[in-house]
Short mmCIF file of C-alpha atoms and ligand atoms in Angstrom, two decimals:
data_model
loop_
_atom_site.label_atom_id
_atom_site.label_comp_id
_atom_site.label_asym_id
_atom_site.label_seq_id
_atom_site.Cartn_x
_atom_site.Cartn_y
_atom_site.Cartn_z
CA UNK A 1469 0.00 0.00 0.00
CA UNK A 1470 1.55 3.24 -1.19
CA UNK A 1471 -0.02 5.17 1.73
CA UNK A 1472 2.34 3.49 4.14
CA UNK A 1473 5.55 4.67 2.45
CA UNK A 1474 7.91 6.76 4.49
CA UNK A 1475 11.12 8.54 3.61
CA UNK A 1476 13.86 9.09 6.18
CA UNK A 1477 16.86 11.31 5.54
CA UNK A 1478 20.03 11.59 7.61
CA UNK A 1479 23.45 13.18 7.06
CA UNK A 1480 24.83 9.65 7.13
CA UNK A 1481 23.32 6.22 6.52
CA UNK A 1482 25.41 3.15 7.36
CA UNK A 1483 23.85 0.14 5.60
CA UNK A 1484 26.75 -2.03 6.95
CA UNK A 1485 26.92 -4.48 4.03
CA UNK A 1486 27.30 -1.66 1.48
CA UNK A 1487 29.29 1.62 1.58
CA UNK A 1488 28.29 4.56 3.83
CA UNK A 1489 25.93 7.11 2.26
CA UNK A 1490 26.50 10.77 3.09
CA UNK A 1491 23.22 12.69 2.87
CA UNK A 1492 21.53 9.32 2.55
CA UNK A 1493 17.98 8.12 2.88
CA UNK A 1494 15.84 5.07 3.48
CA UNK A 1495 12.43 4.56 1.88
CA UNK A 1496 10.16 2.13 3.71
CA UNK A 1497 6.85 0.49 2.89
CA UNK A 1498 4.68 -1.76 5.05
CA UNK A 1499 7.37 -2.37 7.66
CA UNK A 1500 10.05 -3.20 5.07
CA UNK A 1501 12.90 -1.27 3.50
CA UNK A 1502 11.95 -0.51 -0.11
CA UNK A 1503 15.13 1.37 -1.03
CA UNK A 1504 18.29 2.83 0.49
CA UNK A 1505 20.46 5.36 -1.34
CA UNK A 1506 21.43 8.99 -1.77
CA UNK A 1507 18.69 11.32 -0.51
CA UNK A 1508 18.45 13.26 -3.78
CA UNK A 1509 17.77 10.05 -5.70
CA UNK A 1510 15.17 8.67 -3.30
CA UNK A 1511 13.50 12.09 -3.05
CA UNK A 1512 13.06 12.10 -6.83
CA UNK A 1513 11.55 8.60 -6.69
CA UNK A 1514 9.26 9.72 -3.89
CA UNK A 1515 7.87 12.61 -5.97
CA UNK A 1516 5.67 10.16 -7.87
CA UNK A 1517 4.77 8.20 -4.73
CA UNK A 1518 2.18 9.26 -2.18
CA UNK A 1519 4.37 9.42 0.94
CA UNK A 1520 2.71 9.02 4.32
CA UNK A 1521 5.58 10.85 5.99
CA UNK A 1522 9.02 12.28 5.46
CA UNK A 1523 11.33 12.60 8.45
CA UNK A 1524 14.61 14.47 8.54
CA UNK A 1525 17.02 12.99 11.08
CA UNK A 1526 19.49 15.87 11.11
CA UNK A 1527 22.25 15.20 13.68
CA UNK A 1528 21.64 11.44 13.45
CA UNK A 1529 23.04 8.45 11.65
CA UNK A 1530 20.78 5.63 10.42
CA UNK A 1531 22.02 2.10 11.14
CA UNK A 1532 20.52 -1.42 11.29
CA UNK A 1533 19.10 -2.73 14.57
CA UNK A 1534 21.60 -4.52 16.80
CA UNK A 1535 21.70 -8.26 17.47
CA UNK A 1536 22.58 -9.79 20.85
CA UNK A 1537 23.76 -13.28 19.93
CA UNK A 1538 24.26 -14.53 23.48
CA UNK A 1539 22.53 -13.75 26.75
CA UNK A 1540 20.76 -15.35 29.71
CA UNK A 1541 17.73 -13.17 30.49
CA UNK A 1542 16.76 -15.67 33.18
CA UNK A 1543 19.75 -14.56 35.30
CA UNK A 1544 18.76 -10.88 35.24
CA UNK A 1545 17.53 -11.02 38.84
CA UNK A 1546 21.14 -11.74 39.83
CA UNK A 1547 22.50 -8.53 38.31
CA UNK A 1548 23.68 -7.48 41.79
CA UNK A 1549 26.51 -10.04 41.46
CA UNK A 1550 28.35 -8.08 38.79
CA UNK A 1551 27.47 -4.75 40.41
CA UNK A 1552 28.54 -5.59 43.92
CA UNK A 1553 31.24 -8.19 43.64
CA UNK A 1554 34.38 -8.64 41.60
CA UNK A 1555 35.94 -12.12 41.32
CA UNK A 1556 39.70 -12.59 41.29
CA UNK A 1557 40.82 -12.43 37.63
CA UNK A 1558 40.00 -15.73 35.89
CA UNK A 1559 38.29 -17.25 38.94
CA UNK A 1560 35.37 -18.65 36.98
CA UNK A 1561 34.57 -21.36 39.54
CA UNK A 1562 34.43 -18.72 42.28
CA UNK A 1563 31.88 -16.84 40.18
CA UNK A 1564 29.85 -20.01 39.40
CA UNK A 1565 29.74 -20.86 43.13
CA UNK A 1566 28.42 -17.39 43.92
CA UNK A 1567 25.92 -17.58 41.08
CA UNK A 1568 24.54 -20.96 42.16
CA UNK A 1569 24.31 -19.87 45.80
CA UNK A 1570 22.46 -16.69 44.82
CA UNK A 1571 20.16 -18.69 42.56
CA UNK A 1572 19.26 -21.02 45.39
CA UNK A 1573 18.42 -18.17 47.73
CA UNK A 1574 16.22 -16.26 45.31
CA UNK A 1575 13.23 -17.33 43.29
CA UNK A 1576 13.36 -16.79 39.51
CA UNK A 1577 12.54 -13.19 38.67
CA UNK A 1578 10.61 -12.93 35.37
CA UNK A 1579 10.09 -9.18 35.90
CA UNK A 1580 13.85 -8.63 36.02
CA UNK A 1581 14.19 -10.71 32.84
CA UNK A 1582 11.55 -8.64 31.05
CA UNK A 1583 13.18 -5.43 32.26
CA UNK A 1584 16.53 -6.67 30.92
CA UNK A 1585 14.92 -7.35 27.56
CA UNK A 1586 13.38 -3.87 27.60
CA UNK A 1587 16.83 -2.45 28.37
CA UNK A 1588 18.30 -4.26 25.38
CA UNK A 1589 15.47 -3.03 23.14
CA UNK A 1590 15.80 0.56 24.35
CA UNK A 1591 19.48 0.24 23.48
CA UNK A 1592 18.63 -0.64 19.87
CA UNK A 1593 18.71 -4.43 20.06
CA UNK A 1594 15.88 -6.15 18.21
CA UNK A 1595 17.10 -9.75 17.92
CA UNK A 1596 18.24 -11.82 20.88
CA UNK A 1597 19.49 -15.37 21.32
CA UNK A 1598 18.53 -16.21 24.89
CA UNK A 1599 19.65 -19.21 26.92
CA UNK A 1600 17.84 -20.46 30.00
CA UNK A 1601 17.56 -23.51 32.23
CA UNK A 1602 13.83 -23.19 32.87
CA UNK A 1603 11.43 -23.89 29.96
CA UNK A 1604 9.15 -21.17 31.41
CA UNK A 1605 11.79 -18.64 30.35
CA UNK A 1606 10.74 -19.26 26.74
CA UNK A 1607 7.81 -16.96 27.55
CA UNK A 1608 9.96 -13.93 28.42
CA UNK A 1609 10.04 -12.52 24.92
CA UNK A 1610 6.63 -13.76 23.73
CA UNK A 1611 4.77 -10.47 23.85
CA UNK A 1612 7.74 -8.23 23.28
CA UNK A 1613 8.61 -6.21 20.22
CA UNK A 1614 12.13 -7.68 20.08
CA UNK A 1615 12.45 -11.18 18.59
CA UNK A 1616 13.82 -13.59 21.16
CA UNK A 1617 15.11 -17.02 20.16
CA UNK A 1618 15.06 -19.10 23.31
CA UNK A 1619 17.24 -22.16 23.94
CA UNK A 1620 16.77 -24.54 26.84
CA UNK A 1621 20.22 -25.39 28.17
CA UNK A 1622 20.76 -28.80 29.75
CA UNK A 1623 23.60 -29.72 32.09
CA UNK A 1624 24.74 -33.10 33.42
CA UNK A 1625 28.36 -34.05 33.11
CA UNK A 1626 28.40 -37.70 34.09
CA UNK A 1627 26.60 -40.57 35.79
CA UNK A 1628 23.20 -39.91 37.31
CA UNK A 1629 23.30 -36.18 36.49
CA UNK A 1630 23.76 -36.90 32.79
CA UNK A 1631 21.08 -39.62 32.84
CA UNK A 1632 18.60 -37.25 34.50
CA UNK A 1633 19.31 -34.58 31.86
CA UNK A 1634 18.84 -37.14 29.07
CA UNK A 1635 15.46 -38.10 30.53
CA UNK A 1636 14.54 -34.43 30.81
CA UNK A 1637 15.54 -33.86 27.20
CA UNK A 1638 13.30 -36.70 26.04
CA UNK A 1639 10.33 -34.93 27.64
CA UNK A 1640 10.77 -31.59 25.87
CA UNK A 1641 8.38 -30.53 23.12
CA UNK A 1642 9.87 -30.89 19.63
CA UNK A 1643 9.54 -27.17 18.85
CA UNK A 1644 11.72 -26.12 21.80
CA UNK A 1645 15.37 -25.58 20.82
CA UNK A 1646 17.72 -27.29 23.28
CA UNK A 1647 21.47 -27.10 23.77
CA UNK A 1648 24.29 -27.97 26.18
CA UNK A 1649 26.25 -25.61 28.41
CA UNK A 1650 29.96 -26.40 28.11
CA UNK A 1651 32.34 -29.33 27.76
CA UNK A 1652 32.95 -29.40 31.52
CA UNK A 1653 29.27 -29.37 32.53
CA UNK A 1654 27.39 -31.25 29.78
CA UNK A 1655 28.63 -34.81 29.22
CA UNK A 1656 29.50 -36.29 25.79
CA UNK A 1657 26.44 -38.55 25.68
CA UNK A 1658 24.10 -35.70 26.54
CA UNK A 1659 25.84 -33.42 24.04
CA UNK A 1660 25.43 -35.99 21.27
CA UNK A 1661 21.74 -36.44 22.08
CA UNK A 1662 21.26 -32.66 22.06
CA UNK A 1663 23.08 -32.30 18.76
CA UNK A 1664 21.06 -35.09 17.18
CA UNK A 1665 17.85 -33.39 18.26
CA UNK A 1666 18.99 -29.97 17.02
CA UNK A 1667 20.01 -31.25 13.60
CA UNK A 1668 17.83 -30.67 10.60
CA UNK A 1669 15.51 -28.01 12.02
CA UNK A 1670 15.73 -24.28 12.48
CA UNK A 1671 17.66 -24.41 15.76
CA UNK A 1672 21.25 -23.34 16.12
CA UNK A 1673 23.62 -25.04 18.56
CA UNK A 1674 25.17 -22.47 20.93
CA UNK A 1675 27.82 -23.80 23.33
CA UNK A 1676 30.14 -22.03 25.80
CA UNK A 1677 33.59 -22.85 24.39
CA UNK A 1678 37.17 -22.02 25.44
CA UNK A 1679 36.14 -19.38 27.93
CA UNK A 1680 38.74 -19.79 30.67
CA UNK A 1681 42.11 -21.24 31.64
CA UNK A 1682 40.27 -23.48 34.13
CA UNK A 1683 38.33 -25.08 31.24
CA UNK A 1684 41.55 -25.54 29.28
CA UNK A 1685 43.23 -27.22 32.25
CA UNK A 1686 40.29 -29.51 32.92
CA UNK A 1687 40.13 -30.70 29.30
CA UNK A 1688 43.91 -31.13 29.10
CA UNK A 1689 44.54 -33.16 32.29
CA UNK A 1690 41.20 -33.44 34.09
CA UNK A 1691 42.47 -31.35 36.99
CA UNK A 1692 42.34 -27.81 38.33
CA UNK A 1693 39.58 -25.71 39.88
CA UNK A 1694 36.81 -27.11 37.65
CA UNK A 1695 37.53 -30.64 38.80
CA UNK A 1696 37.40 -29.50 42.42
CA UNK A 1697 34.13 -27.74 41.70
CA UNK A 1698 32.51 -30.77 40.02
CA UNK A 1699 33.59 -33.09 42.85
CA UNK A 1700 32.21 -30.61 45.35
CA UNK A 1701 28.89 -30.76 43.45
CA UNK A 1702 28.82 -34.53 44.03
CA UNK A 1703 29.80 -35.72 40.55
CA UNK A 1704 31.63 -39.00 40.24
CA UNK A 1705 34.63 -38.37 37.98
CA UNK A 1706 36.33 -41.74 38.40
CA UNK A 1707 35.42 -42.82 34.87
CA UNK A 1708 36.31 -39.45 33.31
CA UNK A 1709 39.28 -39.54 30.95
CA UNK A 1710 40.38 -36.04 29.98
CA UNK A 1711 40.42 -35.67 26.19
CA UNK A 1712 43.79 -33.89 26.31
CA UNK A 1713 42.56 -31.62 23.53
CA UNK A 1714 41.51 -28.02 23.18
CA UNK A 1715 37.80 -27.32 23.63
CA UNK A 1716 37.38 -26.71 19.89
CA UNK A 1717 39.23 -29.91 18.93
CA UNK A 1718 37.19 -31.91 21.46
CA UNK A 1719 33.92 -30.50 20.16
CA UNK A 1720 34.98 -31.55 16.68
CA UNK A 1721 35.97 -35.01 17.86
CA UNK A 1722 32.55 -35.43 19.46
CA UNK A 1723 30.91 -34.53 16.15
CA UNK A 1724 29.47 -31.28 17.51
CA UNK A 1725 31.20 -28.79 15.26
CA UNK A 1726 29.38 -27.72 12.09
CA UNK A 1727 27.60 -24.77 10.49
CA UNK A 1728 24.86 -24.91 13.10
CA UNK A 1729 27.27 -24.58 16.04
CA UNK A 1730 27.83 -21.23 17.71
CA UNK A 1731 31.01 -21.17 19.80
CA UNK A 1732 30.35 -18.63 22.52
CA UNK A 1733 33.35 -16.82 24.10
CA UNK A 1734 36.15 -18.48 22.09
CA UNK A 1735 38.79 -16.74 24.21
CA UNK A 1736 41.40 -19.46 24.68
CA UNK A 1737 41.76 -20.67 21.12
CA UNK A 1738 44.87 -21.37 19.07
CA UNK A 1739 45.33 -20.57 15.39
CA UNK A 1740 44.72 -24.30 14.72
CA UNK A 1741 41.42 -24.08 16.60
CA UNK A 1742 40.42 -21.07 14.51
CA UNK A 1743 41.35 -22.88 11.28
CA UNK A 1744 39.18 -25.78 12.39
CA UNK A 1745 36.25 -23.45 13.14
CA UNK A 1746 36.68 -21.87 9.70
CA UNK A 1747 36.86 -25.29 8.01
CA UNK A 1748 33.67 -26.43 9.76
CA UNK A 1749 32.01 -23.06 9.00
CA UNK A 1750 31.01 -22.78 12.65
CA UNK A 1751 29.79 -19.52 14.12
CA UNK A 1752 31.61 -17.56 16.82
CA UNK A 1753 30.09 -15.17 19.34
CA UNK A 1754 32.37 -13.02 21.50
CA UNK A 1755 31.32 -11.60 24.87
CA UNK A 1756 34.06 -9.05 25.64
CA UNK A 1757 32.20 -7.37 28.53
CA UNK A 1758 31.66 -10.63 30.41
CA UNK A 1759 35.23 -11.77 29.64
CA UNK A 1760 36.57 -8.56 31.12
CA UNK A 1761 34.45 -8.82 34.26
CA UNK A 1762 35.56 -12.42 34.88
CA UNK A 1763 39.15 -11.62 33.93
CA UNK A 1764 39.44 -14.61 31.59
CA UNK A 1765 41.32 -12.73 28.87
CA UNK A 1766 40.57 -11.33 25.42
CA UNK A 1767 39.45 -13.37 22.44
CA UNK A 1768 41.98 -13.16 19.56
CA UNK A 1769 39.73 -11.11 17.28
CA UNK A 1770 42.44 -10.28 14.67
CA UNK A 1771 43.10 -14.03 14.24
CA UNK A 1772 39.39 -14.72 13.68
CA UNK A 1773 39.18 -11.92 11.13
CA UNK A 1774 42.32 -13.19 9.37
CA UNK A 1775 40.59 -16.58 9.04
CA UNK A 1776 37.56 -14.86 7.49
CA UNK A 1777 35.39 -15.40 10.56
CA UNK A 1778 33.33 -12.35 11.53
CA UNK A 1779 32.25 -13.08 15.12
CA UNK A 1780 28.94 -11.84 16.46
CA UNK A 1781 28.62 -10.11 19.84
CA UNK A 1782 26.75 -11.11 22.99
CA UNK A 1783 26.27 -9.47 26.35
CA UNK A 1784 26.13 -12.75 28.28
CA UNK A 1785 24.10 -12.36 31.50
CA UNK A 1786 23.78 -9.38 33.79
CA UNK A 1787 25.31 -11.58 36.49
CA UNK A 1788 28.66 -11.35 34.67
CA UNK A 1789 28.26 -8.01 32.90
CA UNK A 1790 26.99 -4.78 34.43
CA UNK A 1791 27.24 -3.06 31.04
CA UNK A 1792 24.27 -4.90 29.58
CA UNK A 1793 24.22 -3.35 26.11
CA UNK A 1794 25.68 -4.01 22.67
CA UNK A 1795 27.14 -0.47 22.79
CA UNK A 1796 29.13 -1.48 25.85
CA UNK A 1797 30.32 -4.64 24.07
CA UNK A 1798 31.51 -2.60 21.07
CA UNK A 1799 33.32 -0.18 23.36
CA UNK A 1800 35.10 -2.93 25.31
CA UNK A 1801 36.04 -4.65 22.05
CA UNK A 1802 37.55 -1.43 20.66
CA UNK A 1803 39.55 -0.98 23.88
CA UNK A 1804 40.73 -4.59 23.70
CA UNK A 1805 41.60 -4.38 19.99
CA UNK A 1806 42.38 -0.79 19.00
CA UNK A 1807 43.75 -2.01 15.66
CA UNK A 1808 40.43 -3.44 14.48
CA UNK A 1809 38.42 -1.19 12.15
CA UNK A 1810 35.35 0.44 13.76
CA UNK A 1811 33.28 -0.60 10.72
CA UNK A 1812 34.15 -4.24 11.47
CA UNK A 1813 33.02 -3.82 15.08
CA UNK A 1814 29.67 -2.34 14.00
CA UNK A 1815 29.25 -5.21 11.51
CA UNK A 1816 29.83 -7.67 14.37
CA UNK A 1817 26.99 -6.11 16.41
CA UNK A 1818 24.60 -6.19 13.44
CA UNK A 1819 25.29 -8.26 10.32
CA UNK A 1820 27.32 -11.02 12.02
CA UNK A 1821 24.64 -11.63 14.65
CA UNK A 1822 21.89 -11.74 12.02
CA UNK A 1823 23.87 -14.30 10.01
CA UNK A 1824 24.59 -16.39 13.06
CA UNK A 1825 20.92 -16.54 14.01
CA UNK A 1826 19.75 -17.19 10.45
CA UNK A 1827 18.08 -13.75 10.32
CA UNK A 1828 19.95 -12.41 7.32
CA UNK A 1829 17.43 -10.91 4.93
CA UNK A 1830 15.35 -9.77 7.89
CA UNK A 1831 17.77 -7.65 9.92
CA UNK A 1832 21.46 -6.79 10.45
CA UNK A 1833 21.80 -4.54 7.38
CA UNK A 1834 19.89 -1.76 5.63
CA UNK A 1835 18.94 -3.21 2.26
CA UNK A 1836 15.74 -3.68 0.23
CA UNK A 1837 13.46 -6.25 1.83
CA UNK A 1838 14.74 -6.18 5.42
CA UNK A 1839 12.61 -4.99 8.33
CA UNK A 1840 12.20 -1.23 8.66
CA UNK A 1841 12.91 -1.46 12.39
CA UNK A 1842 16.08 0.62 12.05
CA UNK A 1843 17.90 2.96 14.37
CA UNK A 1844 18.43 6.71 14.23
CA UNK A 1845 21.41 7.31 16.50
CA UNK A 1846 22.25 10.80 17.73
CA UNK A 1847 25.77 11.67 16.75
CA UNK A 1848 27.56 14.99 17.36
CA UNK A 1849 29.66 14.43 14.23
CA UNK A 1850 26.87 13.02 12.03
CA UNK A 1851 27.74 15.42 9.20
CA UNK A 1852 31.45 14.55 9.31
CA UNK A 1853 33.42 11.73 7.74
CA UNK A 1854 31.99 8.19 8.11
CA UNK A 1855 35.22 7.15 9.89
CA UNK A 1856 34.64 9.79 12.60
CA UNK A 1857 31.04 8.67 13.03
CA UNK A 1858 32.02 4.99 13.27
CA UNK A 1859 34.68 5.92 15.82
CA UNK A 1860 31.99 7.61 17.92
CA UNK A 1861 29.45 4.78 17.57
CA UNK A 1862 31.90 2.11 18.65
CA UNK A 1863 33.42 3.97 21.59
CA UNK A 1864 30.54 5.94 23.16
CA UNK A 1865 29.18 2.90 25.03
CA UNK A 1866 26.00 3.51 26.96
CA UNK A 1867 26.22 7.26 26.32
CA UNK A 1868 24.52 6.56 22.99
CA UNK A 1869 21.06 8.09 22.46
CA UNK A 1870 18.83 6.63 19.80
CA UNK A 1871 15.31 6.11 18.58
CA UNK A 1872 13.66 3.46 16.46
CA UNK A 1873 12.57 4.94 13.15
CA UNK A 1874 9.68 2.47 12.92
ZN1 LIG B 708 26.68 -17.52 28.64
#
């Protein structure tokens, strides 16, 4: 319907997958982008079209909506952990202990989860991959404007714990996407069952991979703080034989690494691991804010980029990240990797996430056919060079002010 066409102009439009447009514009129709290009050109086209509205976003830059490729909305009620307490650098088991204790003391808080989702949306994030341990959490995003792809995460490393998780998995409805947590918390048999179930449908397979030195140590020799932690939790590890491989190599050996797999964190990876991920065409999602809070190190972003892997970005949970926003993630990433181009960082927060979640064609870029849910971001240098604008967008963090154009 022509009556629903709208034309938006801005001093700069960043379509992400195509070059920046100074004095650019976006023409929308029925909730979709009809055209993106120079303003003068689209204005001429619009002269023969009955426009419902024309909006001039002077002082703004138009960009695609952001994608949060990894979070745990369910843990939002435990945000006080990251606000009030700082673990020793790399002490991931110390943090897990605190998290589990806090979880036991407090009932699940769906209001906090919804508020966290609203915070993401207000910050320009429209697409979210959410992981939870309670099937009821699948409801969090149901009535919300953002699209939330929920995954039920099952844990059970060995023995009775793994058997119980397998039985639980068998009882889940077919339409619910399920996944495992990590190689130190979800056993091989459970992982294989999860992978088999995920194969062939629209689900992805997100797994926490190579996040910490403790994980590396446990997979190499079966020792270290993670072993102590699992024993403390009552797991029988007598039959456990450490694979003596990296997390990525072990995932591959277990048959879990393919195009559907999303390796979340990917901090402690070698060049060989990255080559393997590239060969298997697996996805990668970095969580720089959470990594910084836990002190587990920085993912080798330049090595991923050199292997032609464009990682997506995730906030992880509020329990390990007080800066719960994609703008914060971009800022931390720029600080961690000053040599990486700002345009690459913006593409990670948009296009890469959309690809990873199978939402290319719907979001992540400004191009004909995608959703018209786009962002107008206030920018003091909006009329300047695209490089200056990209520098601002990727370093301003939560100072960013924006509105949804539709
Ligand atoms: Zn996570």
